[in-house]
CSV table of C-alpha atoms in Angstrom, one decimal:
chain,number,residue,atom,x,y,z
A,1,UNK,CA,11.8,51.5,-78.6
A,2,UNK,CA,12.0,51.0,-74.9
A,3,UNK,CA,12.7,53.5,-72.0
A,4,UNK,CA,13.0,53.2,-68.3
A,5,UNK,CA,12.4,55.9,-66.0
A,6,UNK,CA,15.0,57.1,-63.9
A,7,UNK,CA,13.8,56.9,-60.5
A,8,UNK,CA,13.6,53.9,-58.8
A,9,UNK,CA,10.4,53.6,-56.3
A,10,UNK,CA,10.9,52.3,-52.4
A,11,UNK,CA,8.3,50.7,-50.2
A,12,UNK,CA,8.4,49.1,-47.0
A,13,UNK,CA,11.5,46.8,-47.4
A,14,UNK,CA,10.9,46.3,-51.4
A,15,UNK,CA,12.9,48.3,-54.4
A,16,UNK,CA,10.7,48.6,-57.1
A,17,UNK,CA,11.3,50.1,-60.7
A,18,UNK,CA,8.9,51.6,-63.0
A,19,UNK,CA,9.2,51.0,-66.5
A,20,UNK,CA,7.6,52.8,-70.1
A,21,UNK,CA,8.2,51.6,-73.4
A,22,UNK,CA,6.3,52.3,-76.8
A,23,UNK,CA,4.0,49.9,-78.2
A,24,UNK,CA,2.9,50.2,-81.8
A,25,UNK,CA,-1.2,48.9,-82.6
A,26,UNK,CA,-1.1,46.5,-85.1
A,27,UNK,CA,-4.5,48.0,-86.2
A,28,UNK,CA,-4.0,51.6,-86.7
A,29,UNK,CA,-0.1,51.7,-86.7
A,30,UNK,CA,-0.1,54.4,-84.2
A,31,UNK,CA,2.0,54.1,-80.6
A,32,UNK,CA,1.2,54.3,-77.2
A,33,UNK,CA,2.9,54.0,-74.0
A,34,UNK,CA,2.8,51.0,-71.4
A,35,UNK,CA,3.7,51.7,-67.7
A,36,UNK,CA,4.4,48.7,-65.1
A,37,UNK,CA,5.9,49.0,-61.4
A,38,UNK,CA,8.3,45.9,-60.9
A,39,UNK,CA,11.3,44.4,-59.5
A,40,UNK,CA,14.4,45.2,-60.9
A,41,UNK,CA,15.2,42.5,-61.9
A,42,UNK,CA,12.4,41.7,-64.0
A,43,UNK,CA,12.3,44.6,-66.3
A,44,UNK,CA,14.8,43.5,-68.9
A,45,UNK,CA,12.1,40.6,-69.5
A,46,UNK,CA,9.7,43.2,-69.4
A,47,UNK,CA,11.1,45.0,-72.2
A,48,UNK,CA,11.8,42.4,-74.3
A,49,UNK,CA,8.7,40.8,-74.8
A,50,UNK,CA,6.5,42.1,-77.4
């Protein structure tokens, strides 16, 4: 499960997006969130790789 936040950060000249998706431990089975500030364009990538 994947999920993008909403608001899209601005600095300077540069757009920038900030993404969250779920990430399941292989070890204990439970989830836990990842966070990254990127491009736009690069979050699809983002939240496709595993």
């Amino acid at each position: 499960m994947a999920k993008k936040t909403v608001a899209s950060l601005q600095t300077s000249s540069k757009r920038l997006t900030k993404a969250i998706k779920m990430v399941k431990s292989p070890k204990t089975g439970a989830y836990s969130f990842a966070e990254s500030v990127m491009a736009p364009e690069l979050v699809n990538d983002w939240l496709g790789k595993k």
